[in-house]
Structures are given as structure tokens and as C-alpha cells.
Amino acid sequence: MARGAKTTNELSEYELKRQEQIAKNQALLRSLQLDAQHAGLAPAAQKSRSSAPAKDRKKKPAVKKEKEEVVPRRTSSRLRGIVADSEVAKRKAEEEYEAVQQAEKAKRQRISDDLNLGDVVVAGQHWNQSGNFLTGVGPAKPYERTFTAQNVKGTTDKELRALREAMSGLQLWEGFEPNRIKLTPERVYSMGFHPTEDKALIFAGDKLGNLGLFDGSQSVPEVKAEDDEEVDEADPAVTTFKIHTRTISAFQFSPSEPNALFSASYDSSIRKLDLNKGVAVEVYAPADKSEDAPLSGVDVATPNVIYFTTLDGAFGIHDVRAPSGKSNGTQIFQLSEKKIGGFSMNPVNQHLLATASLDRTVKIWDLRKTTGKKDERNPHLVGEHTSRLSVSHAAWNSAGQVATASYDDTIKIYDFNDCGDWKVGTELTEEQMEPTAIIPHNNQTGRWVTILRAQWQAMPQDGVQRFCIGNMNRFVDIYTSKGEQLAQLGGEGITAVPAVAQFHPTKNWIAAGTASGKLCFWQ
């Protein structure tokens, strides 16, 4: 026996009792396990996974959990102080059962009453506009007309019918199909005619700062093939200038200098292009060269002053006689906390300004009066109107009307024909700021199509105010100031949306540009 080991006789009394108790506990545990197995309550003995062949091991099918429906929950009678098997407990059980039955019945109940959809929540927004939104504008359907020759023939008003026939009679330029006239290398953002009536000179600004020029007066040379030789087709008369480093958002010809074109760009500058000299000079840029203030619009209503707006909601007035880069010739007003997408000055009353903003408003301002101090100083706000979604552009005509295009799929026309009589400090009521015409129009351009803008003809020869706007079905629409549609221009070879549309100032010519830099030209 090893040294230090103890025999049973040598164990202490405490140790003997402890071992005796352990033996009793083990015997009791074995007895309980046997009883459970006889009763069928004990789990079957697990087999080693390695002992069974892989092919004999079958995967248990997944048990599909059904989604539980929410029904009235039972509550504890004991916690509510209700004695079991009492009359109160019975009534409680009956009430809970009846509540469950009523809930199930309500889910299957047919609704017979009329449903008013004019005040419902759609896509997370509350619709409180008048009318049924289900009758709104649908998605774009390429080449599907919404205004046809039948609409023209069915016009009973003689003057309106004659005007519709004249506008609908405009035809695509016969020189080349639109898909062959590559006016700019990239997507067209701005479009316009030179004011001359002798020939069609069409300009377009694109996404990368290129300015394209198309001469529609040049005839296409007739090239005859001799024998079976192939002859290369002539190219359209297009010239391209690189005058900005970023998008040309807008441009306008000077009323006092017909050969001077002022262009605004996302590169924060305004340039004056002299068409005679072929030179583009910078006439405005922020004093701080590191400042990035992309410009969204430009207007040159007066000879020495240019007006502009920025994508961060500012409106600027700059005297072109001041040295470039100096701030002493520039006034900046913060008119909106969000992007100003488009603006225009009243062509007759040049102190009146209309702005359209991402904050869903169109606003009329009077530059004859300013209020506030320092950075809070702003022109006098005459009135504003709020749309359901953002307003892309606001354009004045010479009759005192403003046309806007909005992402709520409407074109709105506001009539301020008495604006020439407005005194300094005039404020319009909400009723006076209501549009006089609302035209349903699909304005959902998305990411790859330039925003649609309503653009007036500056000086219509017949005196009838009208504007044009691109159509997502690959047309250009023409409307009067009353909201009456005059025409829907299309034609062969238009393979993309002619989104950027513009009238010639006096002639019934319309040019429109696409996202691929192609030109559509009707005359």
C-alpha cells in the first residue's frame, strides 16, 4: 500500500456519511430515469453521427411558420381580481370571444359606400388637391399623340382653328433628319435663336460647356453618283465652340447688341460671346476664385446690367462695366434656401422678377424696393404661390403673364396683366396669386432628360401669346396664354425626347434639343 493512503476503517465518520449520501442520490436518479422511459417522456438515446452512413441521414423538413394575425389579447382574470368560475369570469370570456369574431368579420366586410380619393395618402404624401388624382398624367408613351388632327378639325372657334392649323402645319426641316444633326457633343441644356429673320441661326449649350451653332439657311448640296460609285453624304452646317468648363445652363442675346450672346454656366461665370470677333470674354465671376456658385439662369434686360440666379437660391445683379472679379459691381440677394431652377425679368416692366424654386414656390419680386439689413436685405416680395412639388422654371411674357412647369405634372399660367400699374410696395393676396389656367402635362424627365421648361415667343407677329414645351412622348407642345393647345409637333427621325424647346422671337420657328445633342427644327 502506498504511503499516505487510508483504509476504510481509518475514514472519518463525516466522510462515511458523505459517501453514503452520494450513493443514495445516484440510486434515486437512476430510478427517476427508468420511470420516465417507461412513461415515454425521456428522449431517445442519441446515436453517433459518424456511426450511421451519410445516405441514411435525412434532413428534417423545415417547418413553415405561419404569420400570426393580431387579435384581441386575453388578459389575466387573477390580475384583474376576477374569481375563477364566477359569473363575471364567464361574461369576460364571452366578451373576448365575441371581440375575436367581430375582428375576423370586419376583415372580410365589403365596403358599399363611395370612396373619396381626393384626400388620401399616396407614396407618403397627403393629397389634398381638388379633383381625382387618378385622372392625372400617366407615364411617357413614345410617339403616342395626345393632340391630333381630329382636335384641330373639331375646333368650332374660327380664330382658334385657324391658329391651330397654322401651328400644326409646321414641318421638320427637310435638309437632314433630326438624328443626323449633331448640334452639341453632349446633352443639350439650353437652346435659342439668333434674333435675325433672314435665316435660322440656332444655338445650343450642352453639359460640358460647348456652344453649338447650326445654320439652317445652307442648302444641302446635291451629290450625284456616277456609275456604281458610293458617294459620301454631306454633313449639316454645325460649328462648336468651347466657351465654358461646365454646363451652359442658360444664354440670351443682348437686346442692344444682336451679335452679343451672354451665357451662364455651372462653372460660376457669365461670358459675353462676340459673334463678329469670335471672342468670349468673362463678364462676371465670384470675387473669390475658389468659390463654387453654379449659375442656373441669366437675363440681360438692360444694356449694362445682367441678372442671374444660382443653384443655392441666390439672385444677383451685376454691372458689366465693373472690372471682372470685383464685388463692387455686384449685389447678391438670398431669395430661397433651396435651388432656384429658373427665373425671368418682365420684358416690359423690368423691375419685376419671377423666380421658380425647389421649395415648390413661384414668387414675384419688385426690385424698386428692398427690405432688411446687410445679408438679410432682399427685394420686395409681391406675392407667391406654392405647388405640390418643385417648380422648375418661371417665364414672363410681354402681356404680363407667367408660365411655370412643375414636377406635380402641371403647367400653370398666372395672369398679372395689370402689373404695370402696381405701385411700390404692392402685395398680392392668395386669391390674386392663383393660376388662371392649369394644364396637365407629364414633366417627369428623370435623370437623363433635361428639365422641361415653358418658353414664350417673345414678339409674336399676330399678337397671340403662346409658348412651347417639350413632351415626354417625343413631341413639342404649343399652348396659348389661356391654356389652349395649338399643336403637337413631331416627325420622322426623332429618336429621343426634344426636351429643350424654344421659339424664334418673331418667326414661327421652333428648335428643340435632345439628351444626345441632336437638333429638331420646325418651320
PDB file of N, CA and C in Angstrom, residues 6 39 67 101 171 182 188-189 196 223 267 279 340 346 375 413 418 474:
ATOM      1  N   LYS A   6      -5.221   5.764   3.075  1.00  0.00           N
ATOM      2  CA  LYS A   6      -6.027   5.440   4.254  1.00  0.00           C
ATOM      3  C   LYS A   6      -6.948   4.291   3.940  1.00  0.00           C
ATOM      4  N   ALA A  39     -42.624   5.715 -19.127  1.00  0.00           N
ATOM      5  CA  ALA A  39     -43.770   6.607 -19.417  1.00  0.00           C
ATOM      6  C   ALA A  39     -43.682   7.249 -20.786  1.00  0.00           C
ATOM      7  N   LYS A  67     -47.675  33.280 -40.311  1.00  0.00           N
ATOM      8  CA  LYS A  67     -47.744  34.593 -39.671  1.00  0.00           C
ATOM      9  C   LYS A  67     -49.004  34.698 -38.824  1.00  0.00           C
ATOM     10  N   GLN A 101     -64.453  37.317 -32.950  1.00  0.00           N
ATOM     11  CA  GLN A 101     -65.338  37.050 -34.089  1.00  0.00           C
ATOM     12  C   GLN A 101     -65.634  38.319 -34.889  1.00  0.00           C
ATOM     13  N   GLN A 171     -43.431  72.079 -90.201  1.00  0.00           N
ATOM     14  CA  GLN A 171     -42.819  70.825 -90.610  1.00  0.00           C
ATOM     15  C   GLN A 171     -41.336  70.794 -90.224  1.00  0.00           C
ATOM     16  N   LYS A 182     -26.134  66.676 -85.334  1.00  0.00           N
ATOM     17  CA  LYS A 182     -25.459  66.624 -84.033  1.00  0.00           C
ATOM     18  C   LYS A 182     -24.985  68.032 -83.707  1.00  0.00           C
ATOM     19  N   VAL A 188     -28.101  68.552 -74.465  1.00  0.00           N
ATOM     20  CA  VAL A 188     -28.471  69.962 -74.590  1.00  0.00           C
ATOM     21  C   VAL A 188     -29.164  70.421 -73.313  1.00  0.00           C
ATOM     22  N   TYR A 189     -28.692  71.551 -72.765  1.00  0.00           N
ATOM     23  CA  TYR A 189     -29.297  72.151 -71.576  1.00  0.00           C
ATOM     24  C   TYR A 189     -29.984  73.479 -71.886  1.00  0.00           C
ATOM     25  N   THR A 196     -32.151  87.389 -85.822  1.00  0.00           N
ATOM     26  CA  THR A 196     -32.318  87.716 -87.237  1.00  0.00           C
ATOM     27  C   THR A 196     -33.453  86.906 -87.867  1.00  0.00           C
ATOM     28  N   VAL A 223     -25.410  65.699-104.547  1.00  0.00           N
ATOM     29  CA  VAL A 223     -24.238  64.933-104.953  1.00  0.00           C
ATOM     30  C   VAL A 223     -24.706  63.766-105.800  1.00  0.00           C
ATOM     31  N   ASP A 267     -19.989  76.618 -64.062  1.00  0.00           N
ATOM     32  CA  ASP A 267     -18.630  76.952 -63.616  1.00  0.00           C
ATOM     33  C   ASP A 267     -18.587  78.295 -62.894  1.00  0.00           C
ATOM     34  N   VAL A 279     -14.921  85.965 -80.048  1.00  0.00           N
ATOM     35  CA  VAL A 279     -14.235  86.012 -78.758  1.00  0.00           C
ATOM     36  C   VAL A 279     -15.272  85.990 -77.639  1.00  0.00           C
ATOM     37  N   ILE A 340     -32.815  77.734 -57.054  1.00  0.00           N
ATOM     38  CA  ILE A 340     -33.677  78.464 -57.978  1.00  0.00           C
ATOM     39  C   ILE A 340     -33.406  77.874 -59.359  1.00  0.00           C
ATOM     40  N   ASN A 346     -39.517  90.692 -66.224  1.00  0.00           N
ATOM     41  CA  ASN A 346     -40.627  91.139 -67.060  1.00  0.00           C
ATOM     42  C   ASN A 346     -40.068  91.984 -68.208  1.00  0.00           C
ATOM     43  N   ASP A 375     -26.956  91.178 -44.912  1.00  0.00           N
ATOM     44  CA  ASP A 375     -27.201  89.897 -45.562  1.00  0.00           C
ATOM     45  C   ASP A 375     -28.682  89.532 -45.618  1.00  0.00           C
ATOM     46  N   ILE A 413     -50.377  78.856 -65.500  1.00  0.00           N
ATOM     47  CA  ILE A 413     -50.295  80.189 -66.097  1.00  0.00           C
ATOM     48  C   ILE A 413     -50.918  81.186 -65.121  1.00  0.00           C
ATOM     49  N   ASP A 418     -52.151  93.617 -65.106  1.00  0.00           N
ATOM     50  CA  ASP A 418     -52.160  94.969 -64.549  1.00  0.00           C
ATOM     51  C   ASP A 418     -50.863  95.287 -63.811  1.00  0.00           C
ATOM     52  N   ARG A 474     -41.974  62.443 -77.014  1.00  0.00           N
ATOM     53  CA  ARG A 474     -41.105  62.793 -78.141  1.00  0.00           C
ATOM     54  C   ARG A 474     -41.792  63.732 -79.130  1.00  0.00           C
TER      55      ARG A 474
END
